[in-house]
GROMACS .gro file of C-alpha atoms in nm:
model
  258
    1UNK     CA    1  -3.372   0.356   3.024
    2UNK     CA    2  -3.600   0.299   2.722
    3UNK     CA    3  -3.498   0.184   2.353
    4UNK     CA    4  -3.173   0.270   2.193
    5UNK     CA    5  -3.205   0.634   2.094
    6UNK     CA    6  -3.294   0.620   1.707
    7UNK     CA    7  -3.199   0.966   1.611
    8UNK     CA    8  -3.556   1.121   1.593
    9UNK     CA    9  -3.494   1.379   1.841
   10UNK     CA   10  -3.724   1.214   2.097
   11UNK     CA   11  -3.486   1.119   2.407
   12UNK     CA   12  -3.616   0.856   2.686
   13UNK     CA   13  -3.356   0.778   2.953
   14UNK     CA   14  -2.972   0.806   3.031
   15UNK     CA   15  -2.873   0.556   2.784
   16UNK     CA   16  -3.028   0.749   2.514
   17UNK     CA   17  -2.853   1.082   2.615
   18UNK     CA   18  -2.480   0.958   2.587
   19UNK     CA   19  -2.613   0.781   2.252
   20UNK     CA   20  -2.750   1.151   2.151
   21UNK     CA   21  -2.427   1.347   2.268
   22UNK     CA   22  -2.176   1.101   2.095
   23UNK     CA   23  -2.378   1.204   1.766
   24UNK     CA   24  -2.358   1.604   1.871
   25UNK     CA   25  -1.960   1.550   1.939
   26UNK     CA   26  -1.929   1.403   1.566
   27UNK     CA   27  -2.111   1.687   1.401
   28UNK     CA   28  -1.879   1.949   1.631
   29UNK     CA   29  -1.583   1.831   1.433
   30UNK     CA   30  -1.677   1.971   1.145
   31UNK     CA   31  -1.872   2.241   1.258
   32UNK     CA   32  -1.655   2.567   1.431
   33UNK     CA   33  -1.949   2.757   1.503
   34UNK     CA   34  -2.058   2.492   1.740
   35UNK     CA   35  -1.980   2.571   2.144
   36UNK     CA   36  -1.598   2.391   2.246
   37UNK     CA   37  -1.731   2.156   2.471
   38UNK     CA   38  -1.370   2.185   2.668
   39UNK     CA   39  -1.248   2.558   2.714
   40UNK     CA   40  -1.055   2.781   3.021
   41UNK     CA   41  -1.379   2.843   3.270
   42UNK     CA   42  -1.379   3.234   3.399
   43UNK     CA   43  -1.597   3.299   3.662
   44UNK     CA   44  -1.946   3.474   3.651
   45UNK     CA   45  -1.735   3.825   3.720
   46UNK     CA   46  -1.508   3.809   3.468
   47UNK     CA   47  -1.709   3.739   3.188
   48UNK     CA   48  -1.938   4.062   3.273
   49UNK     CA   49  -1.655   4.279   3.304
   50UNK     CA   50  -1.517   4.128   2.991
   51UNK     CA   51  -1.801   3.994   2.749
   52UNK     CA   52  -1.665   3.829   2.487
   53UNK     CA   53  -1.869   3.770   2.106
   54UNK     CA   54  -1.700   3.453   2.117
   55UNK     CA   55  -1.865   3.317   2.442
   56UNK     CA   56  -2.233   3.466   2.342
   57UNK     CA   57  -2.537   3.266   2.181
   58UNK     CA   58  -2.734   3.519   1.996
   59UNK     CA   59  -3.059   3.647   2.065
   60UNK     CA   60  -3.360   3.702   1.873
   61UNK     CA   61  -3.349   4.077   1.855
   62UNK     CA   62  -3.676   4.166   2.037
   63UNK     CA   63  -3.562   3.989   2.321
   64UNK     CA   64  -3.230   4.252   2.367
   65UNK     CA   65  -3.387   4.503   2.583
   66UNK     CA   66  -3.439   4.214   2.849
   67UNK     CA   67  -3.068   4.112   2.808
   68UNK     CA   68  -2.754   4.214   3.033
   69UNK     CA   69  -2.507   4.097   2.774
   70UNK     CA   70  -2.501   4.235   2.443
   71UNK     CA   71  -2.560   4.039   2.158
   72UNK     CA   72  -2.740   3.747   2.326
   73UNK     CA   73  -2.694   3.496   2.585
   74UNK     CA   74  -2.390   3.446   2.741
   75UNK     CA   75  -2.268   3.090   2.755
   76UNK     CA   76  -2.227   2.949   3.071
   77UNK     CA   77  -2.496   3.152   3.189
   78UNK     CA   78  -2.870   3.034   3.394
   79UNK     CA   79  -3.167   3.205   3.238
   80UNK     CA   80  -3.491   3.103   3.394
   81UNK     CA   81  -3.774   3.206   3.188
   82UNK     CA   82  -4.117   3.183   3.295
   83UNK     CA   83  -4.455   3.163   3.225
   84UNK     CA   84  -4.461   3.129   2.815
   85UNK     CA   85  -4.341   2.901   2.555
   86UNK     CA   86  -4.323   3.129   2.319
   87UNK     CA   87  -4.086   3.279   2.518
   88UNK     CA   88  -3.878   2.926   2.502
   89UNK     CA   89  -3.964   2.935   2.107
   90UNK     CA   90  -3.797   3.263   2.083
   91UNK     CA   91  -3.492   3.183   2.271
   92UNK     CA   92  -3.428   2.859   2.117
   93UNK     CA   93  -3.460   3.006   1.771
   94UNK     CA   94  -3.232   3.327   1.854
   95UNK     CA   95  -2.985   3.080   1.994
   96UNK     CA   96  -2.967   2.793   1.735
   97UNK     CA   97  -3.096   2.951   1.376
   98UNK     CA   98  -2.711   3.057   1.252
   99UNK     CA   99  -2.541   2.909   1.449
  100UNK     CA  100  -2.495   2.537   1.411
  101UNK     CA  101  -2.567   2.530   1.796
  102UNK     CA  102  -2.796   2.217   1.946
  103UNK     CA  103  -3.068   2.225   2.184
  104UNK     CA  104  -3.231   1.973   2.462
  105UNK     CA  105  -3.566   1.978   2.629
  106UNK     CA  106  -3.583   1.800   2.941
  107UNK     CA  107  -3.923   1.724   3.077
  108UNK     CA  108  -4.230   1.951   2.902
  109UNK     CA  109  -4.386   1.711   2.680
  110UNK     CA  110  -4.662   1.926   2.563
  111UNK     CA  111  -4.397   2.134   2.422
  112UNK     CA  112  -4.519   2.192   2.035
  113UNK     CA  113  -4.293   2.112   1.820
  114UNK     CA  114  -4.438   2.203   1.498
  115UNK     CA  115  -4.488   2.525   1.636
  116UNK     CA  116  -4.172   2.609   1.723
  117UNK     CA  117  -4.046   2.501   1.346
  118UNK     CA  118  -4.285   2.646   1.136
  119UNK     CA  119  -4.333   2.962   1.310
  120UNK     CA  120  -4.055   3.022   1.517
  121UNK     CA  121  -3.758   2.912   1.252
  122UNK     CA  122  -3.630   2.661   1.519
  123UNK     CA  123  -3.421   2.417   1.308
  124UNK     CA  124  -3.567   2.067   1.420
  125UNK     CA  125  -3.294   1.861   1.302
  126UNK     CA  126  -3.082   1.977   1.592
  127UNK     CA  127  -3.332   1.973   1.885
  128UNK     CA  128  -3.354   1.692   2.101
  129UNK     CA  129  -3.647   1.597   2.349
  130UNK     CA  130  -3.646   1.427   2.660
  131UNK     CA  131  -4.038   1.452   2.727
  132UNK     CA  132  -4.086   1.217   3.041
  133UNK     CA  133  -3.712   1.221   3.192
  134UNK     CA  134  -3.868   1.116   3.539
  135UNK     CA  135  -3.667   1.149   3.909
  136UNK     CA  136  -3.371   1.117   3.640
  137UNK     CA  137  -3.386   1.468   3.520
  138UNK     CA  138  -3.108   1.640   3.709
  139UNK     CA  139  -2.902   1.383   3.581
  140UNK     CA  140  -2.982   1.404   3.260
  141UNK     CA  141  -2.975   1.745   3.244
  142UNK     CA  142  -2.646   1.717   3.387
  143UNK     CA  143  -2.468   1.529   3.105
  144UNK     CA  144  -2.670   1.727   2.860
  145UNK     CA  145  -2.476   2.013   2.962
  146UNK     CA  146  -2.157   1.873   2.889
  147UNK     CA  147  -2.225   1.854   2.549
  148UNK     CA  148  -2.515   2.076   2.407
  149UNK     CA  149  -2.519   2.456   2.354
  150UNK     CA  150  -2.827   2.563   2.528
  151UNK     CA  151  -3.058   2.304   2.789
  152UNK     CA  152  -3.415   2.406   2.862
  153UNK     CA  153  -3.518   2.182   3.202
  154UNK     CA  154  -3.871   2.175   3.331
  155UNK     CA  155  -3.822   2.130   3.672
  156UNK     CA  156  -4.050   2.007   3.951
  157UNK     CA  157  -4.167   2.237   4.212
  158UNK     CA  158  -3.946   2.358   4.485
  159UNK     CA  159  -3.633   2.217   4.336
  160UNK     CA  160  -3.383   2.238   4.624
  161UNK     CA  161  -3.124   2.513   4.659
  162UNK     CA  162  -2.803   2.305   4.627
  163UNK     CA  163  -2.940   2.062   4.346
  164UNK     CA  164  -3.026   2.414   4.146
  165UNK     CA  165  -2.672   2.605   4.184
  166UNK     CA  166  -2.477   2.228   4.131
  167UNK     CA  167  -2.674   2.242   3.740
  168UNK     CA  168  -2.567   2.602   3.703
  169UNK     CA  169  -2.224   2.525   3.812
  170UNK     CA  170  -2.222   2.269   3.576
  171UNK     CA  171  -2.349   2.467   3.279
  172UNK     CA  172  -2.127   2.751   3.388
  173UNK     CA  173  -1.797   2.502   3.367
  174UNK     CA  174  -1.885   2.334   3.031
  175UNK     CA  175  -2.056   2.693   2.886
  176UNK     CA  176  -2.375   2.541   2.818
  177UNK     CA  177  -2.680   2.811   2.851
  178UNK     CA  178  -2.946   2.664   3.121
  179UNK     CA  179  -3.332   2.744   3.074
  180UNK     CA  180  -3.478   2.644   3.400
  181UNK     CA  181  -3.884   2.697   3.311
  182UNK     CA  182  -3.963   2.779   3.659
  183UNK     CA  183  -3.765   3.067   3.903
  184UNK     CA  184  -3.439   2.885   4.002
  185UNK     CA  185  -3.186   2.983   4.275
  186UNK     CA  186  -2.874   3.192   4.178
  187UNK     CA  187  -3.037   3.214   3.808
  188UNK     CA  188  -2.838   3.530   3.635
  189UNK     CA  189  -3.155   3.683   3.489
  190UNK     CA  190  -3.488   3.557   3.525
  191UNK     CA  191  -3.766   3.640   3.245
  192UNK     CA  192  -4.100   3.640   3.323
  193UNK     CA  193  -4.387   3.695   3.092
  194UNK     CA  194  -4.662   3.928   3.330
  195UNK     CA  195  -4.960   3.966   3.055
  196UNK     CA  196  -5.057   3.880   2.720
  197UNK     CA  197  -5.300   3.997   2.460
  198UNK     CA  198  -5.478   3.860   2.186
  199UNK     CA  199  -5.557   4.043   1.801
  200UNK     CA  200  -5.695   3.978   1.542
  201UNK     CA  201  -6.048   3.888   1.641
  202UNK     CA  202  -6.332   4.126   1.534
  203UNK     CA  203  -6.716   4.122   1.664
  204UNK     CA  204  -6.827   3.798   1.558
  205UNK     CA  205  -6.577   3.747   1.322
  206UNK     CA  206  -6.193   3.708   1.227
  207UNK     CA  207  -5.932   3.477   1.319
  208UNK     CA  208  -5.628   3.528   1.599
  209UNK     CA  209  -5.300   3.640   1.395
  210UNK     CA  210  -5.100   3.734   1.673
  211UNK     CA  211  -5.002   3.790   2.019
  212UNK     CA  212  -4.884   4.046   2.226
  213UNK     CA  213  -4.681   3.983   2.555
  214UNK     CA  214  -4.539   4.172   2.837
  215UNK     CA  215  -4.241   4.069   2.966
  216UNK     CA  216  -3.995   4.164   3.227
  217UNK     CA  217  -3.678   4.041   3.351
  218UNK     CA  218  -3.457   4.094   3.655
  219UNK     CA  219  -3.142   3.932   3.793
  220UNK     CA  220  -2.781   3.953   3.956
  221UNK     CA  221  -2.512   4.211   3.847
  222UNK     CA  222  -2.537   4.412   3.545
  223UNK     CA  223  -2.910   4.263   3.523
  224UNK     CA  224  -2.994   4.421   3.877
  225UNK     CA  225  -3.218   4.725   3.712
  226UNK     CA  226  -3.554   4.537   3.545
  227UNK     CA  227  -3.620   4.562   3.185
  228UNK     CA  228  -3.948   4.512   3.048
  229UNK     CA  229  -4.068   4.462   2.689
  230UNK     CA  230  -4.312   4.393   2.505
  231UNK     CA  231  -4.269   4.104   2.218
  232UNK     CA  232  -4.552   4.006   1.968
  233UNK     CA  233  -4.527   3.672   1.826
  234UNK     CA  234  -4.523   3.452   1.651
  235UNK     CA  235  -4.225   3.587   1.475
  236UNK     CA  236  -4.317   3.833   1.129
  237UNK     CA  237  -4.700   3.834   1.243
  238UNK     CA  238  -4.862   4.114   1.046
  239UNK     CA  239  -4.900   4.313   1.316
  240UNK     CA  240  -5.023   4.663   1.086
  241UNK     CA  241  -5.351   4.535   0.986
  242UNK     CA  242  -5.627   4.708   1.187
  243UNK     CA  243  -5.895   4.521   1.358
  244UNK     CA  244  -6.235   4.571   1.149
  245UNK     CA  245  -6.396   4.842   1.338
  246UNK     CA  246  -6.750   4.708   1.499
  247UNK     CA  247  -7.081   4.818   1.296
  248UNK     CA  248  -7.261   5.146   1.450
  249UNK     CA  249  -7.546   5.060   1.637
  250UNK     CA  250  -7.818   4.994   1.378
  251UNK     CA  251  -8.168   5.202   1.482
  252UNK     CA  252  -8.413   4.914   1.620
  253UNK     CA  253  -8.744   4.910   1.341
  254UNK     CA  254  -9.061   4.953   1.474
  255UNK     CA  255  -9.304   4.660   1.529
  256UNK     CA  256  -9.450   4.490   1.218
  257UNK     CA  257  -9.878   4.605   1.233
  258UNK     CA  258 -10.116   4.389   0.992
   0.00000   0.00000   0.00000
């Protein structure tokens, strides 16, 4: 189960995760913009036909034309997104930034951290990790999403049917937002990231400010119709500077004669 959890935002067993929710419960009482961790559960039908800004994590903003629900994510909901961490960086900072709203990672451990602070804006202080969670994770991801806004699971391959739509059941009761990292059963929507570019590189020279990635989501419902995008990040890259053009072709000299 590992050492008793310390606070650092580095998470190791079971143990640790009730230690780290009792802490999350003691902020909520003094925060109101943090999700009620006990509230009336609609289904998955209701809330589309009746989104609510109440029951909605926000979004960054370039992520909006990949979103069913307007304004963000909608609590309760499963959002698998695939193929980046940036992508993750994006959501998490969207989701948590003004919000007072905490965060797990179960499983990814070569998730980077300093990354998603620095250039991302994703406030540290209320992320947890749980790098190495083991055969354990669906039940730590489970009792994570009794208590924490917004759970990002790295998942095995092939996780089983049932085991997948019992965790979004579970985030859909407590209205925790699940980020499965891999394509997950009865997900809601389901971003993928299909390419990505690179700039800022010249001939022989220059150094990689930003990049450029094409996403594209699909899903159930309203998210039927896909939506594609395309974000650059990190976030506020200067994206207007020009690439130094090459040199023209220089006109080859003629052999040295002595």
């Amino acid at each position: 189960m590992g050492t008793a959890w310390n606070g650092d935002g580095r998470i190791n067993g079971l143990a640790d995760v009730r230690a780290a929710l009792g802490r999350v419960n003691a902020a909520a009482q003094h925060r109101g913009t943090t999700a009620q961790l006990a509230h009336a559960v609609q289904t998955a039908d209701q809330a589309e036909l009746a989104p609510d800004v109440t029951q909605i994590l926000p979004a960054d903003p370039a992520l909006q034309p990949l979103l069913p629900w307007p304004g963000g994510l909608r609590k309760g909901a499963t959002v698998a997104a695939v193929g980046s961490t940036s992508l993750l960086m994006l959501l998490l900072a969207g989701a948590m930034h003004d919000t007072g709203s905490w965060a797990c990672i179960v499983g990814l451990p070569s998730f980077g951290v300093l990354a998603a602070g620095q250039d991302y804006g994703v406030p540290l202080e209320r992320l947890a990790l749980v790098p190495e969670p083991g055969p354990d994770w669906p039940s730590i991801a489970g009792t994570l999403l009794d208590g924490v806004d917004l759970v990002i699971v790295a998942p095995p391959a092939d996780v089983p049917e049932g085991l997948a739509r019992s965790l979004s059941s579970r985030a859909r009761q407590s209205g925790a937002v699940l980020i499965p990292t891999r394509a997950w059963p009865g997900a809601e929507l389901t971003i993928d990231v299909t390419s990505r570019r690179w700039h800022g590189l010249g001939p022989g020279h220059g150094r990689l400010r930003y990049c450029t990635l094409e996403a594209r989501s699909t899903g159930r419902g309203r998210a039927v119709q896909p939506r594609t995008t395309t974000l650059a990040v990190p976030p506020g890259a200067d994206t207007t500077r020009r690439t130094i053009p090459p040199a023209p072709p220089r006109t080859p000299l003629p052999p040295l004669v002595i």
